Short mmCIF file of C-alpha atoms and ligand atoms in Angstrom, two decimals:
data_model
loop_
_atom_site.label_atom_id
_atom_site.label_comp_id
_atom_site.label_asym_id
_atom_site.label_seq_id
_atom_site.Cartn_x
_atom_site.Cartn_y
_atom_site.Cartn_z
CA PHE H 1 -19.46 -0.15 17.18
CA GLN H 2 -17.55 -2.92 15.47
CA SER H 3 -16.92 -5.88 17.16
CA LYS H 4 -14.41 -8.05 16.69
CA VAL H 5 -14.64 -9.50 13.54
CA LEU H 6 -11.36 -10.38 13.01
CA ALA H 7 -10.30 -12.08 16.25
CA GLY H 8 -7.83 -14.68 16.36
CA LYS H 9 -6.53 -13.04 12.82
CA ARG H 10 -3.12 -12.32 11.74
CA VAL H 11 -3.14 -8.98 9.27
CA LEU H 12 0.25 -7.86 7.44
CA LEU H 13 -0.04 -4.61 5.43
CA THR H 14 2.16 -2.17 3.50
CA ALA H 15 1.20 1.37 4.08
CA GLY H 16 3.22 4.65 2.81
CA PRO H 17 5.53 5.47 0.10
CA THR H 18 8.90 3.75 -0.36
CA PHE H 19 12.05 5.95 -0.94
CA GLU H 20 14.53 4.81 -3.57
CA PRO H 21 18.03 6.48 -3.55
CA ILE H 22 19.41 8.48 -6.19
CA ASP H 23 22.74 8.75 -3.41
CA PRO H 24 23.13 9.28 0.16
CA VAL H 25 21.45 12.43 0.42
CA ARG H 26 18.81 12.42 -2.23
CA GLY H 27 15.95 10.20 -3.61
CA ILE H 28 13.49 9.34 -5.36
CA THR H 29 9.74 8.73 -3.87
CA ASN H 30 6.00 8.54 -3.98
CA LEU H 31 3.31 10.67 -3.05
CA SER H 32 1.17 9.05 0.38
CA SER H 33 1.35 9.78 3.59
CA GLY H 34 -0.07 6.31 5.08
CA LYS H 35 -2.96 7.72 6.48
CA MET H 36 -5.12 5.13 4.60
CA GLY H 37 -2.63 2.51 5.83
CA TYR H 38 -2.46 3.41 8.80
CA ALA H 39 -6.31 4.07 9.20
CA ILE H 40 -6.73 0.13 8.21
CA ALA H 41 -3.87 -1.11 10.87
CA ARG H 42 -5.79 0.58 13.65
CA ALA H 43 -9.11 -0.67 12.32
CA ALA H 44 -7.80 -4.17 12.18
CA ARG H 45 -5.99 -4.02 15.50
CA GLU H 46 -9.41 -2.73 16.90
CA ALA H 47 -11.36 -5.50 15.31
CA GLY H 48 -9.34 -7.82 17.58
CA ALA H 49 -6.53 -8.81 14.54
CA GLU H 50 -3.29 -9.12 15.31
CA VAL H 51 -1.43 -7.02 12.82
CA THR H 52 2.26 -6.38 11.22
CA LEU H 53 2.73 -2.93 9.08
CA VAL H 54 5.51 -3.23 6.62
CA SER H 55 5.65 0.97 6.50
CA GLY H 56 7.84 2.92 4.37
CA PRO H 57 9.23 6.90 5.69
CA THR H 58 5.84 8.46 7.09
CA ALA H 59 5.48 11.23 9.71
CA LEU H 60 2.79 8.95 11.54
CA ASP H 61 2.79 7.71 14.86
CA THR H 62 2.51 3.65 14.91
CA PRO H 63 -1.24 2.77 16.27
CA TYR H 64 -1.81 1.06 19.83
CA GLY H 65 -0.97 -2.69 19.37
CA VAL H 66 0.54 -2.15 15.85
CA HIS H 67 3.89 -4.15 14.78
CA ARG H 68 5.25 -1.85 12.91
CA ILE H 69 8.63 -2.87 11.14
CA ASN H 70 10.16 0.08 8.63
CA VAL H 71 11.70 -0.04 5.16
CA GLN H 72 12.80 2.34 3.12
CA THR H 73 13.24 0.85 -0.34
CA ALA H 74 10.09 -1.60 -2.28
CA GLN H 75 13.19 -3.56 -2.50
CA GLN H 76 13.38 -3.82 1.52
CA MET H 77 9.79 -3.43 1.36
CA HIS H 78 9.10 -6.75 -0.52
CA ASP H 79 12.15 -8.97 1.78
CA VAL H 80 10.24 -8.00 4.67
CA VAL H 81 6.28 -8.53 3.77
CA LEU H 82 8.58 -11.44 2.31
CA SER H 83 9.29 -12.95 5.34
CA ARG H 84 6.53 -12.57 7.34
CA VAL H 85 3.96 -13.63 5.42
CA GLY H 86 3.33 -17.24 6.38
CA GLY H 87 0.36 -18.08 8.79
CA GLN H 88 -0.84 -14.37 8.11
CA ASP H 89 -5.16 -14.61 7.05
CA VAL H 90 -4.73 -11.47 5.61
CA PHE H 91 -2.66 -9.00 2.82
CA ILE H 92 -3.51 -5.69 2.39
CA ALA H 93 -1.13 -4.07 0.10
CA VAL H 94 -2.07 -0.08 0.76
CA ALA H 95 1.90 1.44 0.11
CA ALA H 96 2.68 3.62 -2.92
CA VAL H 97 5.44 1.14 -3.87
CA ALA H 98 7.80 2.87 -6.16
CA ASP H 99 8.07 1.47 -9.58
CA TRP H 100 11.36 1.76 -10.51
CA ARG H 101 14.32 2.31 -8.15
CA VAL H 102 17.96 3.93 -9.19
CA ALA H 103 19.60 1.22 -10.98
CA ASN H 104 22.89 3.43 -10.99
CA ALA H 105 22.92 4.76 -7.58
CA SER H 106 25.97 6.27 -5.96
CA GLY H 107 27.80 5.59 -2.44
CA GLN H 108 29.14 9.16 -2.95
CA LYS H 109 27.02 12.36 -3.05
CA LEU H 110 26.64 13.84 -6.71
CA LYS H 111 28.65 16.70 -7.28
CA LYS H 112 27.99 19.86 -9.61
CA ASN H 113 30.33 20.55 -11.64
CA GLY H 114 31.33 23.72 -13.63
CA ALA H 115 30.77 22.57 -16.62
CA GLY H 116 27.32 21.65 -16.09
CA ASP H 117 27.01 18.19 -16.26
CA VAL H 118 23.96 16.77 -15.01
CA PRO H 119 24.00 13.31 -13.90
CA ARG H 120 22.35 10.44 -15.89
CA LEU H 121 20.16 7.94 -13.78
CA ASP H 122 19.49 4.46 -15.26
CA PHE H 123 16.16 2.68 -14.23
CA ALA H 124 15.71 -1.02 -12.76
CA GLN H 125 12.08 -2.21 -12.11
CA ASN H 126 10.80 -3.15 -8.72
CA PRO H 127 9.69 -6.07 -7.37
CA ASP H 128 5.59 -5.63 -6.98
CA ILE H 129 5.39 -7.46 -3.98
CA LEU H 130 1.41 -7.85 -4.07
CA ALA H 131 1.26 -9.98 -6.84
CA ALA H 132 4.57 -11.77 -5.08
CA VAL H 133 2.24 -12.34 -1.45
CA ALA H 134 -0.78 -13.18 -4.64
CA ALA H 135 0.99 -16.06 -6.34
CA LEU H 136 2.43 -17.96 -3.25
CA PRO H 137 0.64 -21.04 -2.74
CA GLY H 138 -1.66 -21.51 0.86
CA ARG H 139 -1.56 -17.25 -0.02
CA PRO H 140 -3.61 -14.92 2.60
CA TYR H 141 -6.99 -13.41 1.50
CA CYS H 142 -4.97 -10.03 -0.66
CA VAL H 143 -6.22 -7.21 -0.74
CA GLY H 144 -4.90 -4.29 -3.33
CA PHE H 145 -5.13 -0.86 -4.30
CA ALA H 146 -5.39 0.98 -7.08
CA ALA H 147 -4.86 4.90 -7.46
CA GLU H 148 -5.28 5.61 -11.35
CA SER H 149 -6.41 9.39 -12.71
CA GLU H 150 -8.75 8.28 -15.11
CA LYS H 151 -11.05 5.73 -16.16
CA LEU H 152 -11.38 4.15 -12.63
CA LEU H 153 -13.86 1.94 -12.80
CA GLU H 154 -11.95 -0.06 -15.93
CA TYR H 155 -8.71 -0.09 -15.12
CA GLY H 156 -9.99 -0.99 -11.98
CA GLU H 157 -11.29 -4.07 -12.68
CA GLU H 158 -8.79 -4.82 -15.24
CA LYS H 159 -5.97 -4.63 -11.89
CA ARG H 160 -7.87 -7.00 -10.04
CA LYS H 161 -7.88 -10.13 -12.55
CA ARG H 162 -3.65 -8.85 -13.62
CA LYS H 163 -2.57 -9.16 -9.85
CA GLY H 164 -4.81 -12.14 -9.45
CA ILE H 165 -6.50 -10.50 -6.19
CA PRO H 166 -10.43 -11.10 -4.80
CA LEU H 167 -10.17 -7.88 -3.34
CA LEU H 168 -9.49 -5.07 -5.14
CA VAL H 169 -10.06 -0.44 -3.80
CA GLY H 170 -9.65 1.86 -5.65
CA ASN H 171 -9.58 5.38 -4.71
CA ILE H 172 -11.96 7.69 -6.39
CA GLY H 173 -9.69 10.39 -7.81
CA HIS H 174 -6.53 11.54 -7.32
CA GLN H 175 -6.63 13.94 -4.74
CA THR H 176 -6.31 12.14 -1.47
CA PHE H 177 -2.98 12.05 -1.14
CA GLY H 178 -2.51 13.57 2.75
CA LYS H 179 -6.03 13.82 3.24
CA ASP H 180 -7.40 12.60 5.70
CA GLU H 181 -10.72 11.93 3.60
CA ASN H 182 -11.10 9.80 0.86
CA GLU H 183 -13.73 8.01 -1.26
CA LEU H 184 -13.58 4.35 -2.19
CA VAL H 185 -15.01 1.82 -4.79
CA LEU H 186 -14.44 -2.25 -4.01
CA PHE H 187 -13.67 -4.56 -6.71
CA ASP H 188 -14.96 -7.99 -6.27
CA ASP H 189 -16.38 -11.10 -8.06
CA ALA H 190 -19.40 -9.86 -7.55
CA GLY H 191 -18.62 -6.01 -9.81
CA HIS H 192 -18.15 -2.72 -7.58
CA GLN H 193 -19.25 -0.79 -4.78
CA ARG H 194 -19.19 2.49 -3.91
CA LEU H 195 -18.72 3.12 0.29
CA PRO H 196 -19.64 6.32 0.96
CA ARG H 197 -17.26 9.56 1.21
CA ALA H 198 -15.97 9.53 4.87
CA ASP H 199 -12.65 10.14 6.84
CA LYS H 200 -9.64 7.78 6.77
CA ARG H 201 -10.13 6.33 10.00
CA MET H 202 -14.00 5.66 9.26
CA LEU H 203 -13.29 3.90 5.89
CA GLY H 204 -10.32 1.90 8.04
CA ARG H 205 -13.23 0.38 9.83
CA LEU H 206 -15.77 -0.21 6.94
CA LEU H 207 -12.63 -1.63 4.74
CA VAL H 208 -12.16 -4.10 8.34
CA GLY H 209 -15.40 -4.90 8.29
CA GLU H 210 -15.78 -5.72 4.71
CA ILE H 211 -13.17 -7.85 4.30
CA ALA H 212 -13.90 -10.09 7.20
CA ARG H 213 -17.64 -10.10 5.84
CA ARG H 214 -15.34 -11.63 2.53
CA LEU H 215 -13.08 -13.60 4.71
CA GLY H 216 -16.68 -15.48 6.34
O1 C5P A 1 0.12 -1.51 -10.76
P1 C5P A 1 -0.23 -0.69 -9.02
O2 C5P A 1 1.14 -0.16 -8.77
O3 C5P A 1 -1.17 0.08 -9.97
O4 C5P A 1 -1.04 -1.70 -8.48
C1 C5P A 1 -1.33 -0.83 -7.14
C2 C5P A 1 -1.33 -1.94 -6.28
O5 C5P A 1 0.22 -3.02 -5.62
C3 C5P A 1 -0.78 -1.60 -4.50
O6 C5P A 1 -1.65 -2.85 -3.61
C4 C5P A 1 0.54 -1.57 -4.36
O7 C5P A 1 0.36 -1.41 -2.98
C5 C5P A 1 0.67 -2.73 -4.92
N1 C5P A 1 2.03 -2.57 -5.00
C6 C5P A 1 2.95 -3.77 -4.54
N2 C5P A 1 4.46 -3.30 -5.42
C7 C5P A 1 4.60 -3.11 -6.51
C8 C5P A 1 3.69 -1.84 -6.74
C9 C5P A 1 2.33 -1.59 -6.71
O8 C5P A 1 2.70 -4.04 -4.10
N3 C5P A 1 5.77 -3.07 -6.64
#
């Protein structure tokens, strides 16, 4: 139903969670199925774009025709994105990136001891991938996502300004994780606009249309 509104464009996306190791068998992650990001990747490809999807661990199949690069940690996602961002027209940060990694991760499996001692984890802050891309000279058109548990309209616009991006997509409510349906609100220079509640595939197409319109 949608024409090739992104023909000749190159689109880079992140999707899914990141996984930050504690030791070789344990880690810390964020709630994200990857469904929203994969739906946008699929829709962008259907709209004629050349699509690169940098994905954290998910159970999803790669959409047809999409070039997928798998990563685990936020640092890996950051490094892959920055190595691929040159020549991209659009960057869409959909991934639920862990804000912190375990600074004292163990190379060997941590063992219980009889005394009931518990491990102590130290954290270090991960790089903000979206902010890093948005700060590049000659940057692509940058789109961010926000999942807030309250005050979405206020925090959404504030986040868009702080990240320095032209378009931010808010998830209305935080009951969306793993679900097939979602409800989105778009924040841009003109204000905010709700999209109709729909399944993620349909929202991916609507969003691609909105992005193409703003690219001009
Ligand atoms: O600041 P917050 O994490 O709420 O911002 C969410 C947006 O920023 C999402 O688009 C997410 O993909 C992106 N992000 C990122 N790198 C991070 C944290 C968030 O790209 N380290």
